[in-house]
Coordinates of C-alpha atoms in Angstrom, one line a residue:
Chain V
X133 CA 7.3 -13.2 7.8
X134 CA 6.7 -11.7 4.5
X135 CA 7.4 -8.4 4.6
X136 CA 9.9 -5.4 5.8
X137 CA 9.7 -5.3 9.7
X138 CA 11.2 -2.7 11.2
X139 CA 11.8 -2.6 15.3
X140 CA 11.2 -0.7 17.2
X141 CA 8.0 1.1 15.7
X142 CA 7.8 3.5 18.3
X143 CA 10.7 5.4 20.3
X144 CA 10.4 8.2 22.8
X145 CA 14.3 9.0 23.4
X146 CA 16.0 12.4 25.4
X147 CA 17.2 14.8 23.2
X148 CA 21.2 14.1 23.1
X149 CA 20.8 10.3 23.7
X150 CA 21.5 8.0 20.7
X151 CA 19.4 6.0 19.2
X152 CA 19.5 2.8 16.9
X153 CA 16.5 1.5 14.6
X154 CA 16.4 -1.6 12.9
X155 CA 15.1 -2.7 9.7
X156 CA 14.8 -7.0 8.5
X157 CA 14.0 -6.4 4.5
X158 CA 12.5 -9.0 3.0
X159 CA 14.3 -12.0 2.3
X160 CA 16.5 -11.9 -1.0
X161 CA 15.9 -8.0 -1.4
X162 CA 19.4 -7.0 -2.4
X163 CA 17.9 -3.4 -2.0
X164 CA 17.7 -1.3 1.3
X165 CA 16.4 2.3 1.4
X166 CA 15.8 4.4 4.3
X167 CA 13.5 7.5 4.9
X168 CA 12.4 10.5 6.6
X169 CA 9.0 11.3 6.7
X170 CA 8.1 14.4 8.9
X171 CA 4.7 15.0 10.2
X172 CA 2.2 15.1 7.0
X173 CA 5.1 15.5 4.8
X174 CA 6.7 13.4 1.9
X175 CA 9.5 11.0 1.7
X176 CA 13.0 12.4 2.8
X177 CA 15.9 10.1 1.6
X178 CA 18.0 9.4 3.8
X179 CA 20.6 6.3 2.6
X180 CA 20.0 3.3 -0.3
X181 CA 22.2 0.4 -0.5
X182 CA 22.7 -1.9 -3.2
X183 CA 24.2 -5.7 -3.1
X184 CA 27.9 -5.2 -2.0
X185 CA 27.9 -1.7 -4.0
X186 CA 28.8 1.2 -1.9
X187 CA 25.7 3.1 -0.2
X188 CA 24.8 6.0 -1.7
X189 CA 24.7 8.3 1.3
X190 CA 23.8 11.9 -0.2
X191 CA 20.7 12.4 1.8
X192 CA 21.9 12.3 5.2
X193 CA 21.1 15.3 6.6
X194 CA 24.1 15.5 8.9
X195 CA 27.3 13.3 10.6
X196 CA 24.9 12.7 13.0
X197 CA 23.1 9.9 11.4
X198 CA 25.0 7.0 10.0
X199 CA 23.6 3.1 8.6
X200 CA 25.2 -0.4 8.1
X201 CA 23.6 -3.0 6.7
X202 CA 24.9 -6.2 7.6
X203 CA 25.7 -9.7 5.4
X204 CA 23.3 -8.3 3.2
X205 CA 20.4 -8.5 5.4
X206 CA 19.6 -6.3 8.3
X207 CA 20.0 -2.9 8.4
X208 CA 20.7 -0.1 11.2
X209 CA 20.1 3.0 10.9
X210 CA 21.7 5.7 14.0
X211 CA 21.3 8.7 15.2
X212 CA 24.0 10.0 17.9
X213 CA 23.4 13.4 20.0
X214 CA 19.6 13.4 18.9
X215 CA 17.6 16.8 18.6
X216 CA 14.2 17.7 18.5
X217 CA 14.2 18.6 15.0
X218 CA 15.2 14.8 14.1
X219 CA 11.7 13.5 15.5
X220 CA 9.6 11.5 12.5
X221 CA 8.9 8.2 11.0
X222 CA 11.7 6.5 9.5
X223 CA 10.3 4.2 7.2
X224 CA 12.8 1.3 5.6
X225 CA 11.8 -0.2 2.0
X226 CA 13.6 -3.1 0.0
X227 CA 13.4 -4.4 -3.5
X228 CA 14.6 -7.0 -5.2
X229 CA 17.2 -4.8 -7.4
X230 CA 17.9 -7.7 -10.2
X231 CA 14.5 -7.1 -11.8
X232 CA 13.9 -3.8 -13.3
X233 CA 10.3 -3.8 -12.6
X234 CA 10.4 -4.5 -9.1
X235 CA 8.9 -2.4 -6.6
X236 CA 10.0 -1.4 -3.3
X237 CA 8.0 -3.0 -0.3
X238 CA 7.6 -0.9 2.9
X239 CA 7.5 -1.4 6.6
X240 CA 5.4 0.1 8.8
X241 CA 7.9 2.5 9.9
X242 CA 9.4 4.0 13.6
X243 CA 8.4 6.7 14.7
X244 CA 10.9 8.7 16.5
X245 CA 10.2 11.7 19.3
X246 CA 12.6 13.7 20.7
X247 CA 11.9 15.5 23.7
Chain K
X11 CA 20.4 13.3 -12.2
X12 CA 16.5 11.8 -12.7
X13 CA 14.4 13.8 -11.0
X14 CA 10.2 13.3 -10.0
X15 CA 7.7 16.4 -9.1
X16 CA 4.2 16.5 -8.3
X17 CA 3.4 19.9 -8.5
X18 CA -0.7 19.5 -6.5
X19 CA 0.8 19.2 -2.4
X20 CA -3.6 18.3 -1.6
X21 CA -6.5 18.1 -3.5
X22 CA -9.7 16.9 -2.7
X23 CA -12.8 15.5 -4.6
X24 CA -16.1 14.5 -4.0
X25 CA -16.9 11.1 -3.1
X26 CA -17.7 8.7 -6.0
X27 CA -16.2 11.4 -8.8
X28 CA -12.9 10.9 -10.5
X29 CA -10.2 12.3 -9.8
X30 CA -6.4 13.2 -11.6
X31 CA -3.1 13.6 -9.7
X32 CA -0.6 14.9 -11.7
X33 CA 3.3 13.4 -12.1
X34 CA 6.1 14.7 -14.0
X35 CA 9.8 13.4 -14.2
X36 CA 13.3 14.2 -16.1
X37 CA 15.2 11.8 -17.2
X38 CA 17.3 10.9 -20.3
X39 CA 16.7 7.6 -20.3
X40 CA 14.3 5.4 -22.8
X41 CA 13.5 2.4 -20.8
X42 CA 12.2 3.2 -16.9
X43 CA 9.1 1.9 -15.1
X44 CA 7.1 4.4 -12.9
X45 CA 5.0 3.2 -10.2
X46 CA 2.2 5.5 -8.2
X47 CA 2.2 4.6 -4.5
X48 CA -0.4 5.1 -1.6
X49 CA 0.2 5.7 2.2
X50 CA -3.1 5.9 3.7
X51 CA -3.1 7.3 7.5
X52 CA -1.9 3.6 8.9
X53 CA 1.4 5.0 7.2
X54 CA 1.8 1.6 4.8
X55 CA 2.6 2.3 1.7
X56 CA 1.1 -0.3 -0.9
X57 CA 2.0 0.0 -4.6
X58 CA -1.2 0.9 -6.7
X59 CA 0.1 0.8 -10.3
X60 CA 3.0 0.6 -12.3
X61 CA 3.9 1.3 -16.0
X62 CA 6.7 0.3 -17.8
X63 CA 7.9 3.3 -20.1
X64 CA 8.4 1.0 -23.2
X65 CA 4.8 -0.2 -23.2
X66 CA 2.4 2.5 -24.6
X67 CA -0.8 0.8 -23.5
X68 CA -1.5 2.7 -19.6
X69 CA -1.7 0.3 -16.9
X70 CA -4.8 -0.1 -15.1
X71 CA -5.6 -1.4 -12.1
X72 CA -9.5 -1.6 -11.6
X73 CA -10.5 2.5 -10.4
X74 CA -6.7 3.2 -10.8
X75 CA -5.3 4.1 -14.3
X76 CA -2.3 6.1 -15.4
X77 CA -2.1 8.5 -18.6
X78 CA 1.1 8.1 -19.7
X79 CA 2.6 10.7 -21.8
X80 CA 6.4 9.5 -22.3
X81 CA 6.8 12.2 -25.0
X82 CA 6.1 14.9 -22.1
X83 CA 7.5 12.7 -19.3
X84 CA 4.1 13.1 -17.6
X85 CA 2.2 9.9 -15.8
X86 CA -0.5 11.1 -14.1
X87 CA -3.0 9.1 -12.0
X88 CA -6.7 8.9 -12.4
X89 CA -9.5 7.4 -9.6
X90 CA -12.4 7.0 -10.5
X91 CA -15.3 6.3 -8.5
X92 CA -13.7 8.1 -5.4
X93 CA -14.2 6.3 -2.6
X94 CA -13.7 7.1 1.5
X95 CA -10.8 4.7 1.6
X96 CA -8.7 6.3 -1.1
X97 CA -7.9 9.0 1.1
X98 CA -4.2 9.2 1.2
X99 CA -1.0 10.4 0.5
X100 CA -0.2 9.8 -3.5
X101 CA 4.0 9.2 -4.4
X102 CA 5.1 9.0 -7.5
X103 CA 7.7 7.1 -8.3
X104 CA 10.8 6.4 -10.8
X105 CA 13.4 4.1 -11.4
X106 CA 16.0 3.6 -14.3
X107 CA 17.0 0.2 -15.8
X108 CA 20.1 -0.1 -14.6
X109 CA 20.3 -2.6 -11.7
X110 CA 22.4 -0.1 -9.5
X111 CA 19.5 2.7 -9.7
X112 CA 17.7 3.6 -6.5
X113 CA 13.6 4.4 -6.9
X114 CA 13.3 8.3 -6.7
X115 CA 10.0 9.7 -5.0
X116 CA 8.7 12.9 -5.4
X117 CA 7.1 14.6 -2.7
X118 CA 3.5 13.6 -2.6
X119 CA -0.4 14.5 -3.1
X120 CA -2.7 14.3 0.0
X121 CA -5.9 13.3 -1.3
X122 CA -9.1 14.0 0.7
X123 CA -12.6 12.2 -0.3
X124 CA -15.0 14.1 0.7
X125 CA -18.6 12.7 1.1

């Protein structure tokens, strides 16, 4: 198990319902980003956190969505109340911060739909 | 705040012609690496080439090369021999040297090979 898994990589949820998605980063990563990626669209940040630093939370888009990332490891990223406009991928990425020139590693992504 | 736009949202080129997608960043740092990313339509991204801004020599990566310009704070990629499986979606990427930094993405290039 290599890379970033992320569970579950597809969820089909009723708008209002919560939902959780989880991301395992690769082992050692003391990195963890999460993003939006709307239909054809670019990268939307959502959340990065850093060793035991405090996550930088500027791009969630509302109080609706909240992460934790636990021991360092695993990471879960929530939406409560979920609307239609909140359907996309969210992709998780991690990096092994200590070394400049490391680059973040992807999983596949979940995709979320609202209806 | 560092900052990452690639001004071309799609471009397209003929298969087995080369082709340049263009990056610019701000940033008041001396020492950052830049990386070029692809998501193909399995929505993995892969890492395609990175440059670190105190080496002048531009990276390349067999069809993949970057001209990078760290006077202008341009890094650009270039493809050549296009081929059917480099159609994607292009990020560009920075990060700072400081351990703490996240990697900032800017919004993307959909390239389509056409044959």
């Amino acid at each position: 198990g290599a890379g970033v898994s992320q569970s579950p990589s597809n969820k089909v949820t009723e708008k209002g319902k919560d939902v959780e998605l989880r991301c395992d980063p690769i082992s050692g990563h003391t990195a963890l980003y999460w993003y939006r990626q709307s239909l054809g669209q670019g990268l939307e940040f959502l959340i990065y956190f850093q060793g035991n630093s405090a996550p930088d939370k500027s791009g969630l888009p509302s109080d609706r969505f909240s992460a934790e990332r636990t021991g360092g490891s695993v990471s879960t990223l929530t939406i409560q109340r979920t609307q239609q406009e909140d359907s996309a991928v969210y992709l998780c990425a991690s990096s092994r911060q200590a070394q400049m020139n490391t680059e973040a590693f992807f999983g596949q992504g979940t995709r979320l739909t609202v209806v | 705040a560092q900052t990452v736009t690639q001004s071309q949202p799609e471009m397209s080129v003929q298969e087995a012609e080369t082709v340049t997608l263009s990056c610019t960043y701000d940033t008041s740092e001396s020492d950052y690496y830049l990386f070029w990313y692809k998501q193909p339509p399995s929505r993995q991204m892969i890492l395609v080439i990175r440059q670190e801004a105190y080496k002048q020599q531009n990276a390349t990566e067999n069809r993949f090369s970057v001209n990078f310009q760290k006077a202008a704070k341009s890094f650009s990629l270039k493809i050549s021999d296009s081929q059917l499986g480099d159609a994607a979606m292009y990020f560009c990427a920075y990060k700072g040297r400081d351990r703490d930094d996240k990697i900032i993405f800017g919004k993307g290039t959909r390239l389509h090979i056409l044959p």
